[in-house]
mmCIF file of C-alpha atoms in Angstrom:
data_model
loop_
_atom_site.group_PDB
_atom_site.id
_atom_site.type_symbol
_atom_site.label_atom_id
_atom_site.label_comp_id
_atom_site.label_asym_id
_atom_site.label_seq_id
_atom_site.Cartn_x
_atom_site.Cartn_y
_atom_site.Cartn_z
ATOM 1 C CA UNK A 1 97.699 103.546 139.817
ATOM 2 C CA UNK A 2 97.813 99.818 139.104
ATOM 3 C CA UNK A 3 93.787 99.610 139.565
ATOM 4 C CA UNK A 4 93.487 102.880 136.543
ATOM 5 C CA UNK A 5 95.968 100.643 134.240
ATOM 6 C CA UNK A 6 94.095 97.364 134.932
ATOM 7 C CA UNK A 7 90.786 98.899 134.093
ATOM 8 C CA UNK A 8 91.798 100.716 130.707
ATOM 9 C CA UNK A 9 93.854 97.238 129.426
ATOM 10 C CA UNK A 10 90.242 95.281 130.635
ATOM 11 C CA UNK A 11 88.534 97.740 128.163
ATOM 12 C CA UNK A 12 91.029 97.890 125.358
ATOM 13 C CA UNK A 13 90.636 93.989 125.403
ATOM 14 C CA UNK A 14 86.909 94.099 125.592
ATOM 15 C CA UNK A 15 87.116 96.374 122.486
ATOM 16 C CA UNK A 16 89.681 93.983 120.378
ATOM 17 C CA UNK A 17 87.640 90.886 121.216
ATOM 18 C CA UNK A 18 83.846 93.047 120.245
ATOM 19 C CA UNK A 19 85.199 94.248 117.101
ATOM 20 C CA UNK A 20 87.072 90.491 116.310
ATOM 21 C CA UNK A 21 83.515 89.037 116.851
ATOM 22 C CA UNK A 22 81.402 91.294 114.979
ATOM 23 C CA UNK A 23 83.189 91.675 111.489
ATOM 24 C CA UNK A 24 83.579 88.865 108.933
ATOM 25 C CA UNK A 25 86.783 88.089 106.735
ATOM 26 C CA UNK A 26 85.662 86.571 103.752
ATOM 27 C CA UNK A 27 82.138 87.655 101.410
ATOM 28 C CA UNK A 28 81.033 84.439 101.728
ATOM 29 C CA UNK A 29 79.636 84.006 105.255
ATOM 30 C CA UNK A 30 78.149 87.502 104.070
ATOM 31 C CA UNK A 31 76.017 85.292 101.245
ATOM 32 C CA UNK A 32 74.645 83.084 103.592
ATOM 33 C CA UNK A 33 74.259 85.953 106.715
ATOM 34 C CA UNK A 34 72.039 87.543 103.541
ATOM 35 C CA UNK A 35 70.093 83.731 102.236
ATOM 36 C CA UNK A 36 66.943 84.972 104.566
ATOM 37 C CA UNK A 37 67.703 88.782 104.963
ATOM 38 C CA UNK A 38 64.846 91.026 104.829
ATOM 39 C CA UNK A 39 66.373 93.138 101.921
ATOM 40 C CA UNK A 40 62.911 96.040 102.585
ATOM 41 C CA UNK A 41 65.381 96.186 106.473
ATOM 42 C CA UNK A 42 68.791 97.988 105.539
ATOM 43 C CA UNK A 43 71.562 95.978 106.753
ATOM 44 C CA UNK A 44 75.048 96.471 107.734
ATOM 45 C CA UNK A 45 77.997 94.547 107.573
ATOM 46 C CA UNK A 46 81.727 94.720 108.711
ATOM 47 C CA UNK A 47 85.069 93.409 107.359
ATOM 48 C CA UNK A 48 87.765 92.617 109.602
ATOM 49 C CA UNK A 49 90.617 95.652 108.958
ATOM 50 C CA UNK A 50 93.439 94.228 107.542
ATOM 51 C CA UNK A 51 91.602 91.511 105.118
ATOM 52 C CA UNK A 52 92.212 90.466 101.778
ATOM 53 C CA UNK A 53 89.660 89.087 99.382
ATOM 54 C CA UNK A 54 90.212 86.913 96.924
ATOM 55 C CA UNK A 55 87.810 86.913 94.719
ATOM 56 C CA UNK A 56 87.084 83.670 91.994
ATOM 57 C CA UNK A 57 87.133 83.322 88.515
ATOM 58 C CA UNK A 58 83.674 82.471 86.668
ATOM 59 C CA UNK A 59 83.571 80.081 84.206
ATOM 60 C CA UNK A 60 81.139 81.041 81.632
ATOM 61 C CA UNK A 61 81.590 77.471 79.550
ATOM 62 C CA UNK A 62 79.983 75.973 82.958
ATOM 63 C CA UNK A 63 77.218 78.140 83.567
ATOM 64 C CA UNK A 64 79.281 80.912 85.047
ATOM 65 C CA UNK A 65 80.538 78.615 88.242
ATOM 66 C CA UNK A 66 83.124 80.094 90.935
ATOM 67 C CA UNK A 67 85.872 78.737 91.256
ATOM 68 C CA UNK A 68 87.499 80.985 94.368
ATOM 69 C CA UNK A 69 86.222 83.275 96.920
ATOM 70 C CA UNK A 70 82.415 85.308 96.486
ATOM 71 C CA UNK A 71 82.098 88.768 95.590
ATOM 72 C CA UNK A 72 80.385 91.502 96.588
ATOM 73 C CA UNK A 73 76.372 91.101 95.258
ATOM 74 C CA UNK A 74 74.903 94.640 95.415
ATOM 75 C CA UNK A 75 71.521 94.078 96.798
ATOM 76 C CA UNK A 76 68.576 96.751 98.228
ATOM 77 C CA UNK A 77 69.540 98.033 101.711
ATOM 78 C CA UNK A 78 72.664 96.275 101.592
ATOM 79 C CA UNK A 79 75.665 98.527 103.394
ATOM 80 C CA UNK A 80 79.303 96.917 103.535
ATOM 81 C CA UNK A 81 82.534 98.383 104.836
ATOM 82 C CA UNK A 82 85.958 97.956 105.854
ATOM 83 C CA UNK A 83 86.220 98.392 109.854
ATOM 84 C CA UNK A 84 83.942 100.122 112.088
ATOM 85 C CA UNK A 85 84.298 103.385 110.351
ATOM 86 C CA UNK A 86 84.436 102.414 106.351
ATOM 87 C CA UNK A 87 87.678 103.840 105.858
ATOM 88 C CA UNK A 88 90.478 102.923 103.121
ATOM 89 C CA UNK A 89 93.119 103.486 105.757
ATOM 90 C CA UNK A 90 91.914 100.346 107.341
ATOM 91 C CA UNK A 91 93.525 98.100 104.692
ATOM 92 C CA UNK A 92 90.627 95.950 102.962
ATOM 93 C CA UNK A 93 91.762 94.912 99.824
ATOM 94 C CA UNK A 94 89.519 92.983 97.170
ATOM 95 C CA UNK A 95 92.032 90.707 94.654
ATOM 96 C CA UNK A 96 91.200 89.649 91.124
ATOM 97 C CA UNK A 97 88.563 87.547 89.923
ATOM 98 C CA UNK A 98 86.312 88.095 87.207
ATOM 99 C CA UNK A 99 83.932 90.526 88.910
ATOM 100 C CA UNK A 100 83.916 91.376 91.958
ATOM 101 C CA UNK A 101 81.077 93.130 92.368
ATOM 102 C CA UNK A 102 77.741 92.680 90.866
ATOM 103 C CA UNK A 103 75.356 94.419 90.329
ATOM 104 C CA UNK A 104 73.575 92.475 87.420
ATOM 105 C CA UNK A 105 70.777 89.788 87.292
ATOM 106 C CA UNK A 106 72.878 87.010 85.289
ATOM 107 C CA UNK A 107 74.563 85.811 88.517
ATOM 108 C CA UNK A 108 71.144 85.008 90.643
ATOM 109 C CA UNK A 109 70.313 88.093 92.009
ATOM 110 C CA UNK A 110 67.623 89.696 90.278
ATOM 111 C CA UNK A 111 66.335 92.534 93.263
ATOM 112 C CA UNK A 112 67.316 95.551 91.813
ATOM 113 C CA UNK A 113 69.607 97.120 94.347
ATOM 114 C CA UNK A 114 68.071 100.517 95.678
ATOM 115 C CA UNK A 115 70.448 101.759 98.017
ATOM 116 C CA UNK A 116 73.761 99.578 98.518
ATOM 117 C CA UNK A 117 76.500 101.334 99.982
ATOM 118 C CA UNK A 118 80.360 100.094 99.989
ATOM 119 C CA UNK A 119 83.017 101.574 102.255
ATOM 120 C CA UNK A 120 86.411 101.487 102.507
ATOM 121 C CA UNK A 121 87.541 98.658 100.253
ATOM 122 C CA UNK A 122 90.587 98.786 97.657
ATOM 123 C CA UNK A 123 89.741 97.194 94.079
ATOM 124 C CA UNK A 124 92.326 96.134 91.848
ATOM 125 C CA UNK A 125 93.540 93.391 89.646
ATOM 126 C CA UNK A 126 90.281 92.655 88.125
ATOM 127 C CA UNK A 127 90.397 90.141 84.883
ATOM 128 C CA UNK A 128 87.381 91.514 83.392
ATOM 129 C CA UNK A 129 85.181 94.296 85.948
ATOM 130 C CA UNK A 130 85.642 95.772 89.237
ATOM 131 C CA UNK A 131 81.666 96.454 88.856
ATOM 132 C CA UNK A 132 79.394 95.825 86.525
ATOM 133 C CA UNK A 133 75.551 97.111 86.444
ATOM 134 C CA UNK A 134 72.449 96.379 84.467
ATOM 135 C CA UNK A 135 69.489 96.875 86.886
ATOM 136 C CA UNK A 136 68.311 100.034 88.164
ATOM 137 C CA UNK A 137 69.422 100.875 91.343
ATOM 138 C CA UNK A 138 71.350 103.480 93.496
ATOM 139 C CA UNK A 139 74.774 102.683 94.527
ATOM 140 C CA UNK A 140 77.553 104.466 96.381
ATOM 141 C CA UNK A 141 81.102 103.855 96.405
ATOM 142 C CA UNK A 142 82.230 106.116 99.174
ATOM 143 C CA UNK A 143 86.668 106.071 99.750
ATOM 144 C CA UNK A 144 86.801 103.372 97.740
ATOM 145 C CA UNK A 145 89.995 102.538 95.733
ATOM 146 C CA UNK A 146 90.010 101.681 92.262
ATOM 147 C CA UNK A 147 94.425 100.724 91.485
ATOM 148 C CA UNK A 148 96.547 98.291 89.341
ATOM 149 C CA UNK A 149 93.841 97.209 86.585
ATOM 150 C CA UNK A 150 95.763 96.685 84.016
ATOM 151 C CA UNK A 151 93.970 93.622 81.992
ATOM 152 C CA UNK A 152 90.424 94.706 82.884
ATOM 153 C CA UNK A 153 87.473 95.080 79.849
ATOM 154 C CA UNK A 154 86.730 98.247 82.213
ATOM 155 C CA UNK A 155 86.894 98.664 85.754
ATOM 156 C CA UNK A 156 83.571 99.865 86.305
ATOM 157 C CA UNK A 157 80.733 99.434 83.741
ATOM 158 C CA UNK A 158 77.052 101.265 84.151
ATOM 159 C CA UNK A 159 75.169 98.738 81.842
ATOM 160 C CA UNK A 160 71.225 99.477 82.228
ATOM 161 C CA UNK A 161 69.024 99.991 79.472
ATOM 162 C CA UNK A 162 65.430 99.291 79.837
ATOM 163 C CA UNK A 163 63.267 101.462 77.323
ATOM 164 C CA UNK A 164 59.488 100.636 78.550
ATOM 165 C CA UNK A 165 60.543 102.024 82.810
ATOM 166 C CA UNK A 166 61.362 105.071 83.534
ATOM 167 C CA UNK A 167 63.780 104.132 86.050
ATOM 168 C CA UNK A 168 68.134 104.893 85.872
ATOM 169 C CA UNK A 169 71.239 103.060 87.593
ATOM 170 C CA UNK A 170 72.710 106.136 89.391
ATOM 171 C CA UNK A 171 76.128 105.347 90.854
ATOM 172 C CA UNK A 172 78.139 107.933 92.520
ATOM 173 C CA UNK A 173 82.026 107.864 93.959
ATOM 174 C CA UNK A 174 82.703 109.570 96.737
ATOM 175 C CA UNK A 175 85.969 110.850 98.179
ATOM 176 C CA UNK A 176 87.148 107.479 96.036
ATOM 177 C CA UNK A 177 90.800 106.820 93.939
ATOM 178 C CA UNK A 178 91.586 105.788 90.649
ATOM 179 C CA UNK A 179 95.020 105.218 90.109
ATOM 180 C CA UNK A 180 97.610 103.553 88.447
ATOM 181 C CA UNK A 181 95.390 101.734 85.931
ATOM 182 C CA UNK A 182 96.265 100.748 82.414
ATOM 183 C CA UNK A 183 94.219 100.411 79.032
ATOM 184 C CA UNK A 184 94.525 96.797 78.540
ATOM 185 C CA UNK A 185 94.120 96.782 74.706
ATOM 186 C CA UNK A 186 91.737 95.138 72.810
ATOM 187 C CA UNK A 187 89.107 94.169 73.552
ATOM 188 C CA UNK A 188 89.150 96.420 76.772
ATOM 189 C CA UNK A 189 87.344 99.715 76.732
ATOM 190 C CA UNK A 190 88.743 102.922 76.094
ATOM 191 C CA UNK A 191 87.755 104.176 79.629
ATOM 192 C CA UNK A 192 88.249 103.292 83.048
ATOM 193 C CA UNK A 193 84.690 104.555 83.640
ATOM 194 C CA UNK A 194 82.017 103.779 80.803
ATOM 195 C CA UNK A 195 78.168 104.796 81.178
ATOM 196 C CA UNK A 196 76.409 102.371 78.937
ATOM 197 C CA UNK A 197 73.515 104.044 77.942
ATOM 198 C CA UNK A 198 71.015 107.801 78.608
ATOM 199 C CA UNK A 199 69.014 106.080 81.900
ATOM 200 C CA UNK A 200 73.057 105.536 83.649
ATOM 201 C CA UNK A 201 73.568 108.176 85.860
ATOM 202 C CA UNK A 202 77.283 108.941 87.167
ATOM 203 C CA UNK A 203 78.524 111.597 90.167
ATOM 204 C CA UNK A 204 81.795 111.783 90.591
ATOM 205 C CA UNK A 205 82.257 113.727 94.111
ATOM 206 C CA UNK A 206 85.576 115.131 96.084
ATOM 207 C CA UNK A 207 87.318 112.091 94.019
ATOM 208 C CA UNK A 208 91.103 111.749 92.756
ATOM 209 C CA UNK A 209 91.927 110.253 89.105
ATOM 210 C CA UNK A 210 95.473 110.199 89.088
ATOM 211 C CA UNK A 211 98.701 107.923 87.283
ATOM 212 C CA UNK A 212 96.806 106.454 84.636
ATOM 213 C CA UNK A 213 97.488 105.286 81.425
ATOM 214 C CA UNK A 214 94.831 105.238 78.954
ATOM 215 C CA UNK A 215 96.912 105.599 76.227
ATOM 216 C CA UNK A 216 98.916 102.211 76.317
ATOM 217 C CA UNK A 217 97.913 99.545 73.817
ATOM 218 C CA UNK A 218 95.124 101.658 72.910
ATOM 219 C CA UNK A 219 95.197 101.810 68.626
ATOM 220 C CA UNK A 220 93.312 104.464 68.605
ATOM 221 C CA UNK A 221 93.898 107.037 70.979
ATOM 222 C CA UNK A 222 92.554 110.021 69.370
ATOM 223 C CA UNK A 223 88.461 108.031 69.283
ATOM 224 C CA UNK A 224 88.798 105.734 72.028
ATOM 225 C CA UNK A 225 90.750 107.072 75.105
ATOM 226 C CA UNK A 226 89.532 109.003 78.531
ATOM 227 C CA UNK A 227 89.141 108.152 82.178
ATOM 228 C CA UNK A 228 85.430 108.767 81.885
ATOM 229 C CA UNK A 229 82.734 107.875 78.871
ATOM 230 C CA UNK A 230 79.615 107.798 79.257
ATOM 231 C CA UNK A 231 76.163 108.235 77.807
ATOM 232 C CA UNK A 232 74.000 109.425 80.509
ATOM 233 C CA UNK A 233 73.651 112.280 83.152
ATOM 234 C CA UNK A 234 76.700 113.062 84.543
ATOM 235 C CA UNK A 235 78.123 115.425 87.904
ATOM 236 C CA UNK A 236 81.637 116.149 88.384
ATOM 237 C CA UNK A 237 82.250 118.253 90.976
ATOM 238 C CA UNK A 238 85.380 119.238 93.388
ATOM 239 C CA UNK A 239 87.496 116.447 91.122
ATOM 240 C CA UNK A 240 91.105 115.746 90.779
ATOM 241 C CA UNK A 241 92.865 114.226 87.895
ATOM 242 C CA UNK A 242 96.447 114.560 87.895
ATOM 243 C CA UNK A 243 99.449 113.059 85.718
ATOM 244 C CA UNK A 244 97.085 111.094 83.147
ATOM 245 C CA UNK A 245 97.569 110.043 80.035
ATOM 246 C CA UNK A 246 94.652 110.354 77.639
ATOM 247 C CA UNK A 247 94.148 110.832 74.086
ATOM 248 C CA UNK A 248 90.601 112.594 73.593
ATOM 249 C CA UNK A 249 89.837 114.455 76.803
ATOM 250 C CA UNK A 250 89.765 112.843 80.558
ATOM 251 C CA UNK A 251 85.582 112.633 80.745
ATOM 252 C CA UNK A 252 83.570 112.496 77.206
ATOM 253 C CA UNK A 253 79.990 112.569 77.144
ATOM 254 C CA UNK A 254 77.261 111.758 74.661
ATOM 255 C CA UNK A 255 74.436 113.947 76.515
ATOM 256 C CA UNK A 256 73.663 117.432 77.391
ATOM 257 C CA UNK A 257 72.933 116.759 81.029
ATOM 258 C CA UNK A 258 76.531 117.562 82.144
ATOM 259 C CA UNK A 259 77.044 119.645 85.489
ATOM 260 C CA UNK A 260 80.545 120.620 86.577
ATOM 261 C CA UNK A 261 82.207 122.667 88.519
ATOM 262 C CA UNK A 262 85.713 122.943 90.737
ATOM 263 C CA UNK A 263 88.013 120.091 88.823
ATOM 264 C CA UNK A 264 91.219 120.261 89.438
ATOM 265 C CA UNK A 265 93.780 118.966 86.567
ATOM 266 C CA UNK A 266 97.684 118.825 86.299
ATOM 267 C CA UNK A 267 98.947 117.397 83.929
ATOM 268 C CA UNK A 268 95.988 115.438 82.475
ATOM 269 C CA UNK A 269 94.348 116.922 79.314
ATOM 270 C CA UNK A 270 93.215 115.944 76.173
ATOM 271 C CA UNK A 271 94.240 116.045 72.845
ATOM 272 C CA UNK A 272 90.530 117.353 71.869
ATOM 273 C CA UNK A 273 89.309 118.757 74.734
ATOM 274 C CA UNK A 274 91.327 119.817 78.088
ATOM 275 C CA UNK A 275 88.849 118.969 80.476
ATOM 276 C CA UNK A 276 85.547 117.823 78.976
ATOM 277 C CA UNK A 277 84.714 116.418 75.211
ATOM 278 C CA UNK A 278 80.388 117.007 75.217
ATOM 279 C CA UNK A 279 78.610 115.720 72.256
ATOM 280 C CA UNK A 280 75.208 117.298 72.629
ATOM 281 C CA UNK A 281 73.920 116.324 68.782
ATOM 282 C CA UNK A 282 74.975 114.401 65.864
ATOM 283 C CA UNK A 283 76.546 116.627 64.141
ATOM 284 C CA UNK A 284 79.056 117.346 66.327
ATOM 285 C CA UNK A 285 79.688 113.283 67.019
ATOM 286 C CA UNK A 286 80.060 113.255 62.972
ATOM 287 C CA UNK A 287 82.802 115.443 62.436
ATOM 288 C CA UNK A 288 84.048 115.176 66.108
ATOM 289 C CA UNK A 289 83.554 118.872 67.220
ATOM 290 C CA UNK A 290 82.832 118.640 71.155
ATOM 291 C CA UNK A 291 81.818 121.009 73.133
ATOM 292 C CA UNK A 292 84.502 121.432 75.358
ATOM 293 C CA UNK A 293 84.936 121.800 79.027
ATOM 294 C CA UNK A 294 88.307 123.104 80.943
ATOM 295 C CA UNK A 295 89.272 122.650 84.128
ATOM 296 C CA UNK A 296 87.868 125.539 86.328
ATOM 297 C CA UNK A 297 89.914 125.262 89.395
ATOM 298 C CA UNK A 298 93.058 126.035 88.797
ATOM 299 C CA UNK A 299 94.995 126.897 92.168
ATOM 300 C CA UNK A 300 94.712 123.390 94.025
ATOM 301 C CA UNK A 301 92.894 120.075 94.652
ATOM 302 C CA UNK A 302 89.716 120.391 96.567
ATOM 303 C CA UNK A 303 88.762 116.203 96.880
ATOM 304 C CA UNK A 304 89.289 117.047 100.709
ATOM 305 C CA UNK A 305 86.633 119.454 100.765
ATOM 306 C CA UNK A 306 83.237 118.660 102.207
ATOM 307 C CA UNK A 307 80.186 119.506 99.729
ATOM 308 C CA UNK A 308 77.014 120.263 100.202
ATOM 309 C CA UNK A 309 74.105 119.331 100.442
ATOM 310 C CA UNK A 310 74.742 115.482 101.588
ATOM 311 C CA UNK A 311 76.006 112.716 98.866
ATOM 312 C CA UNK A 312 73.326 110.454 97.224
ATOM 313 C CA UNK A 313 73.549 108.595 94.094
ATOM 314 C CA UNK A 314 70.490 109.970 93.140
ATOM 315 C CA UNK A 315 71.089 113.806 94.355
ATOM 316 C CA UNK A 316 71.118 116.409 91.325
ATOM 317 C CA UNK A 317 73.907 118.824 91.632
ATOM 318 C CA UNK A 318 72.542 122.538 92.259
ATOM 319 C CA UNK A 319 75.517 123.740 90.444
ATOM 320 C CA UNK A 320 75.878 124.782 87.113
ATOM 321 C CA UNK A 321 79.671 125.207 85.584
ATOM 322 C CA UNK A 322 81.647 127.911 86.925
ATOM 323 C CA UNK A 323 83.246 128.478 83.312
ATOM 324 C CA UNK A 324 80.802 128.486 79.887
ATOM 325 C CA UNK A 325 82.658 125.938 78.185
ATOM 326 C CA UNK A 326 83.914 126.488 74.451
ATOM 327 C CA UNK A 327 83.167 124.024 70.880
ATOM 328 C CA UNK A 328 86.511 122.769 70.001
ATOM 329 C CA UNK A 329 87.664 124.227 66.491
ATOM 330 C CA UNK A 330 89.724 122.492 63.996
ATOM 331 C CA UNK A 331 92.770 123.941 65.320
ATOM 332 C CA UNK A 332 92.153 121.550 67.930
ATOM 333 C CA UNK A 333 92.466 119.036 65.830
ATOM 334 C CA UNK A 334 95.533 116.611 65.372
ATOM 335 C CA UNK A 335 97.081 117.080 61.772
ATOM 336 C CA UNK A 336 95.258 113.626 60.877
ATOM 337 C CA UNK A 337 91.651 113.970 60.504
ATOM 338 C CA UNK A 338 89.828 111.525 61.978
ATOM 339 C CA UNK A 339 87.544 109.521 60.153
ATOM 340 C CA UNK A 340 83.844 109.578 59.965
ATOM 341 C CA UNK A 341 83.024 106.689 61.236
ATOM 342 C CA UNK A 342 83.558 106.548 65.275
ATOM 343 C CA UNK A 343 84.041 103.706 66.900
ATOM 344 C CA UNK A 344 83.458 105.055 70.485
ATOM 345 C CA UNK A 345 80.003 104.646 70.812
ATOM 346 C CA UNK A 346 79.546 102.846 74.351
ATOM 347 C CA UNK A 347 80.400 99.208 74.761
ATOM 348 C CA UNK A 348 79.338 97.096 74.823
ATOM 349 C CA UNK A 349 76.201 97.352 73.179
ATOM 350 C CA UNK A 350 74.779 94.406 74.714
ATOM 351 C CA UNK A 351 73.698 93.341 77.962
ATOM 352 C CA UNK A 352 75.169 89.733 77.300
ATOM 353 C CA UNK A 353 78.861 89.752 78.995
ATOM 354 C CA UNK A 354 81.570 89.846 76.371
ATOM 355 C CA UNK A 355 82.487 86.471 75.666
ATOM 356 C CA UNK A 356 86.268 87.069 74.520
ATOM 357 C CA UNK A 357 88.551 87.107 77.867
ATOM 358 C CA UNK A 358 91.674 88.969 77.727
ATOM 359 C CA UNK A 359 94.245 87.188 75.699
ATOM 360 C CA UNK A 360 96.697 87.232 78.209
ATOM 361 C CA UNK A 361 95.737 85.696 82.037
ATOM 362 C CA UNK A 362 96.556 86.571 85.036
ATOM 363 C CA UNK A 363 99.810 85.665 86.023
ATOM 364 C CA UNK A 364 98.139 83.733 89.184
ATOM 365 C CA UNK A 365 94.907 82.677 89.993
ATOM 366 C CA UNK A 366 92.959 83.692 93.020
ATOM 367 C CA UNK A 367 92.896 82.175 96.014
ATOM 368 C CA UNK A 368 90.175 80.366 98.253
ATOM 369 C CA UNK A 369 88.753 83.287 100.816
ATOM 370 C CA UNK A 370 91.273 84.137 103.193
ATOM 371 C CA UNK A 371 91.387 81.906 106.741
ATOM 372 C CA UNK A 372 90.630 83.766 109.770
ATOM 373 C CA UNK A 373 93.576 85.431 110.750
ATOM 374 C CA UNK A 374 92.627 88.790 110.723
ATOM 375 C CA UNK A 375 90.153 87.745 113.719
ATOM 376 C CA UNK A 376 93.085 85.660 114.774
ATOM 377 C CA UNK A 377 95.636 88.368 114.916
ATOM 378 C CA UNK A 378 92.803 90.734 116.788
ATOM 379 C CA UNK A 379 91.888 87.518 119.839
ATOM 380 C CA UNK A 380 96.071 87.450 119.226
ATOM 381 C CA UNK A 381 96.183 91.109 120.212
ATOM 382 C CA UNK A 382 93.502 91.183 123.075
ATOM 383 C CA UNK A 383 95.232 88.011 125.021
ATOM 384 C CA UNK A 384 98.393 89.670 124.666
ATOM 385 C CA UNK A 385 96.904 92.904 126.681
ATOM 386 C CA UNK A 386 94.921 90.661 129.102
ATOM 387 C CA UNK A 387 98.424 88.762 129.749
ATOM 388 C CA UNK A 388 99.913 92.088 130.574
ATOM 389 C CA UNK A 389 97.301 92.851 132.963
ATOM 390 C CA UNK A 390 97.908 89.425 135.066
ATOM 391 C CA UNK A 391 101.605 90.088 134.878
ATOM 392 C CA UNK A 392 100.921 93.472 136.566
ATOM 393 C CA UNK A 393 98.879 91.785 139.621
#
């Protein structure tokens, strides 16, 4: 019997040691590994479970010099996951900083990030953007959580535009959560996810939006208050919207390429449209009379269901809305009719980073990259297992 127990303990110790050796505890080490990487080949890196990544701040007055920990850089064929299975339950947290995931060409990366994927990370308390992209590419966030962002310009900004190109920036959020985020006020955008232009394709699938407040500090809630605001194609399937405070609608779209199905809402309706406000032509925009979509799933949240075909940011949805949209009539408007000069055009209009920061700075500055505490804990656990084995001899 003892020999069986010893074999099991040795196997556990070996597994823990192997996991500790194969995972990273900060993004600086991944950055160094990527210096000479072949971007034509897929690379996968694993962040150790339980790691907190403290992202540094960028100084726009000093050539965007970085103080503190490095950020995620979206690169071609790069996958980064939390733990060996890439799940949020492994508790990898990305905290603070100016920009947490960089998909732009502003900070030294000029390779369009096609086939870039992040799995299992929790992004929180950013100063400006959890993700910002202004290059074409295909990006997937899988089982990621975006929470407690109260000072962000926009947690997610899709900002690609090139009139000479037919390419697009396609970003998919699969089994993600947006929870406990609060609108900061000026100069913040009025949505958690902003698609700034027709060449930005957005997919929301099996994701949850809950307990977000987009009315707080919003001086134009009947014009600029949403969870998602996009001028590009959007597909939304099997998502849940619960207990969100929004002004116009949870989702606003400024194109006709809208495909939605099986979306559930509970205490998350807008004053103009219950679920999605689609501004499909200039007349609708001028008179602020969008085509309104209602939630078409009324019984239950289906975010945990698996949807076919397999997911990809470039997949085009095969389903059409299960319910016919209706056009918002005058009775749906507030008592005070909005002006005919709307201010909800996608923001920012330029591709350069906004020069103004939130007036209130975070209470603490991001710290330097964490020490090897995660690896140390796993090593100690392995040694403890071996010690138990020795004790049983």
